[in-house]
Amino acid sequence: MRDAFFKYQAQTTPHPLGLEIARAEGCLIIDKDAREHLDLVAGVSACSLGHCHPEVVAAVQEQAATYMHVMVYGETIQKPAVKYAEELCSKLPQELQCLYLVNSGTEAMEAAIKLARRATGRTEIFAAKNAYHGSTLGSLSLMGYEARKGAFRPLLPDVRFLHFNQEKEISKITTHTAAVILETIQGGAGFILPQNDYLKKVRERCDEVGALLVLDEIQPGFGRCGTLFAFEQFNCTPDLLVIGKGMASGMPIGGLLSSFELMKTLQSEPKLGHITTFGGNAVIAAAARATLKALYSENHLEGSLEKEALFRIQLKHPLIKEIRGRGLMLALLFERAEIANFLVLEGIKRRIILFWLLFEPCAVRLTPPLVISKHQITHACQQIVDILDSFEQLGVD
Ligand SMILES: Cc1ncc(COP(=O)(O)O)c(C=O)c1O
């Protein structure tokens, strides 16, 4: 398998983790030699309820045996998607009562860009330095990290950048601006929280100039940060909310929420303003319904904050400069990238799966499934502290 993986499957880096997976359950990934690995990454925040949560599996199996795909998005009434939209909207404010289900986070962001341009008749978009919103051309245009996007120019015109949390730059948003697109908590940049009511101030400026505020909660959403969506904690409701990753516990999905009025923009002049074959797919929507239900019935929203506290208490080490983030979206920050690299690579040897952040080389992500147990947290923390001790002892440089 390993040879075929490198020979036939497209690679995104010269050095993939390359763990050969046999199965996965809860917070454990079991490799081909039946060894258990503790998953502290959750498929990069996607497996919110862990692997193969019984209720998600049952919902998928039942729906797969009923119908899977019958028609492109929006033409027929399919219970899983309709009920999911209703159930999700019941947890959201009045500004966000209409859901467009798509296939991935980046596709939801593409739809948001299109909707913002159409609704305002403007083209200028502000995004943030070091932001990540996806890898397709529109989303890539919003990536505030030149080294990873320069090679793909020309990209979308009229995209400009703000430094996240820099209040004095908010005045750059003007009546020419269609939308300001921000991650509620910056992910790839290093799990950076908004400070001093930053999002609220951006919201106010958008209202002043008639621009739309788009928040990307693809990573912090679905309970990972202690509330269903992180924006609930920052006094700010967006016009458009972009979601994905954890919403279906590991099944491919994305979504765009706005008011019904705003979303209507996509259905006329021209009609079919955004279309998708598989968006709202019945099997995936069934997984999303089961995920939403279990997030509440198993108390994962409060659980994320309690578990954050356990990580913070047990992760004391002189090499850890800072623990950033909220809930189970945490990043360990080190003085040097070598320490982060050592921790991830040594973790693999000890069968705890950790991973890097996109643009912050001195950080290691801790984004386990929300179902991680206290015992597993203690084990993870002991291993991490132990690895950092061994880094010091080896004098690795
Ligand atoms: C904040 C954020 N936005 C957008 C995306 C893109 O989502 P997807 O990979 O599902 O296209 C990601 C994925 O890592 C993300 O973290």
PDB file of N, CA and C and ligand atoms in Angstrom, residues 44 104-107 132-135 183 216 218-220 245 253, ligand 1:
ATOM      1  N   VAL A  44      -7.934  17.411  11.363  1.00  0.00           N
ATOM      2  CA  VAL A  44      -7.875  18.874  11.342  1.00  0.00           C
ATOM      3  C   VAL A  44      -9.267  19.456  11.663  1.00  0.00           C
ATOM      4  N   SER A 104     -17.933  21.488   0.774  1.00  0.00           N
ATOM      5  CA  SER A 104     -16.670  21.720   1.488  1.00  0.00           C
ATOM      6  C   SER A 104     -16.646  23.155   1.983  1.00  0.00           C
ATOM      7  N   GLY A 105     -15.674  23.418   2.846  1.00  0.00           N
ATOM      8  CA  GLY A 105     -15.543  24.771   3.363  1.00  0.00           C
ATOM      9  C   GLY A 105     -15.222  25.774   2.273  1.00  0.00           C
ATOM     10  N   THR A 106     -14.303  25.411   1.418  1.00  0.00           N
ATOM     11  CA  THR A 106     -13.883  26.386   0.402  1.00  0.00           C
ATOM     12  C   THR A 106     -15.023  26.690  -0.565  1.00  0.00           C
ATOM     13  N   GLU A 107     -15.852  25.699  -0.857  1.00  0.00           N
ATOM     14  CA  GLU A 107     -16.976  25.969  -1.757  1.00  0.00           C
ATOM     15  C   GLU A 107     -17.975  26.924  -1.093  1.00  0.00           C
ATOM     16  N   TYR A 132      -6.726  31.933   6.358  1.00  0.00           N
ATOM     17  CA  TYR A 132      -6.922  30.810   5.443  1.00  0.00           C
ATOM     18  C   TYR A 132      -8.418  30.565   5.308  1.00  0.00           C
ATOM     19  N   HIS A 133      -8.889  30.540   4.058  1.00  0.00           N
ATOM     20  CA  HIS A 133     -10.313  30.300   3.829  1.00  0.00           C
ATOM     21  C   HIS A 133     -10.552  29.184   2.822  1.00  0.00           C
ATOM     22  N   GLY A 134      -9.509  28.491   2.416  1.00  0.00           N
ATOM     23  CA  GLY A 134      -9.694  27.406   1.462  1.00  0.00           C
ATOM     24  C   GLY A 134      -8.722  27.521   0.311  1.00  0.00           C
ATOM     25  N   SER A 135      -8.755  26.520  -0.566  1.00  0.00           N
ATOM     26  CA  SER A 135      -7.692  26.385  -1.557  1.00  0.00           C
ATOM     27  C   SER A 135      -8.149  26.593  -2.998  1.00  0.00           C
ATOM     28  N   GLU A 183     -11.860  35.036   9.760  1.00  0.00           N
ATOM     29  CA  GLU A 183     -12.091  33.881  10.620  1.00  0.00           C
ATOM     30  C   GLU A 183     -12.431  34.443  12.008  1.00  0.00           C
ATOM     31  N   ASP A 216     -15.911  33.244   8.983  1.00  0.00           N
ATOM     32  CA  ASP A 216     -15.558  31.869   8.640  1.00  0.00           C
ATOM     33  C   ASP A 216     -15.401  31.094   9.949  1.00  0.00           C
ATOM     34  N   ILE A 218     -15.416  27.696   9.898  1.00  0.00           N
ATOM     35  CA  ILE A 218     -15.200  26.325   9.437  1.00  0.00           C
ATOM     36  C   ILE A 218     -14.408  25.534  10.478  1.00  0.00           C
ATOM     37  N   GLN A 219     -13.458  26.199  11.120  1.00  0.00           N
ATOM     38  CA  GLN A 219     -12.693  25.469  12.139  1.00  0.00           C
ATOM     39  C   GLN A 219     -13.253  25.644  13.561  1.00  0.00           C
ATOM     40  N   PRO A 220     -13.545  26.862  14.011  1.00  0.00           N
ATOM     41  CA  PRO A 220     -13.984  26.987  15.415  1.00  0.00           C
ATOM     42  C   PRO A 220     -15.422  26.540  15.682  1.00  0.00           C
ATOM     43  N   LYS A 245     -16.159  21.603   8.078  1.00  0.00           N
ATOM     44  CA  LYS A 245     -15.366  20.683   8.906  1.00  0.00           C
ATOM     45  C   LYS A 245     -16.180  19.844   9.889  1.00  0.00           C
ATOM     46  N   ILE A 253     -18.532  18.207   3.878  1.00  0.00           N
ATOM     47  CA  ILE A 253     -19.677  19.136   3.884  1.00  0.00           C
ATOM     48  C   ILE A 253     -19.192  20.560   4.120  1.00  0.00           C
TER      49      ILE A 253
HETATM   50  C1  LIG B   1     -10.836  28.547   8.580  1.00  0.00           C
HETATM   51  C2  LIG B   1     -10.949  27.664   7.391  1.00  0.00           C
HETATM   52  N1  LIG B   1     -11.625  28.094   6.324  1.00  0.00           N
HETATM   53  C3  LIG B   1     -11.762  27.329   5.230  1.00  0.00           C
HETATM   54  C4  LIG B   1     -11.213  26.066   5.152  1.00  0.00           C
HETATM   55  C5  LIG B   1     -11.380  25.238   3.916  1.00  0.00           C
HETATM   56  O1  LIG B   1     -12.240  24.173   4.151  1.00  0.00           O
HETATM   57  P1  LIG B   1     -12.185  22.894   3.185  1.00  0.00           P
HETATM   58  O2  LIG B   1     -10.849  22.262   3.367  1.00  0.00           O
HETATM   59  O3  LIG B   1     -13.329  22.032   3.660  1.00  0.00           O
HETATM   60  O4  LIG B   1     -12.395  23.379   1.812  1.00  0.00           O
HETATM   61  C6  LIG B   1     -10.484  25.597   6.248  1.00  0.00           C
HETATM   62  C7  LIG B   1      -9.833  24.278   6.190  1.00  0.00           C
HETATM   63  O5  LIG B   1      -8.818  24.030   6.795  1.00  0.00           O
HETATM   64  C8  LIG B   1     -10.350  26.405   7.398  1.00  0.00           C
HETATM   65  O6  LIG B   1      -9.662  25.994   8.473  1.00  0.00           O
END
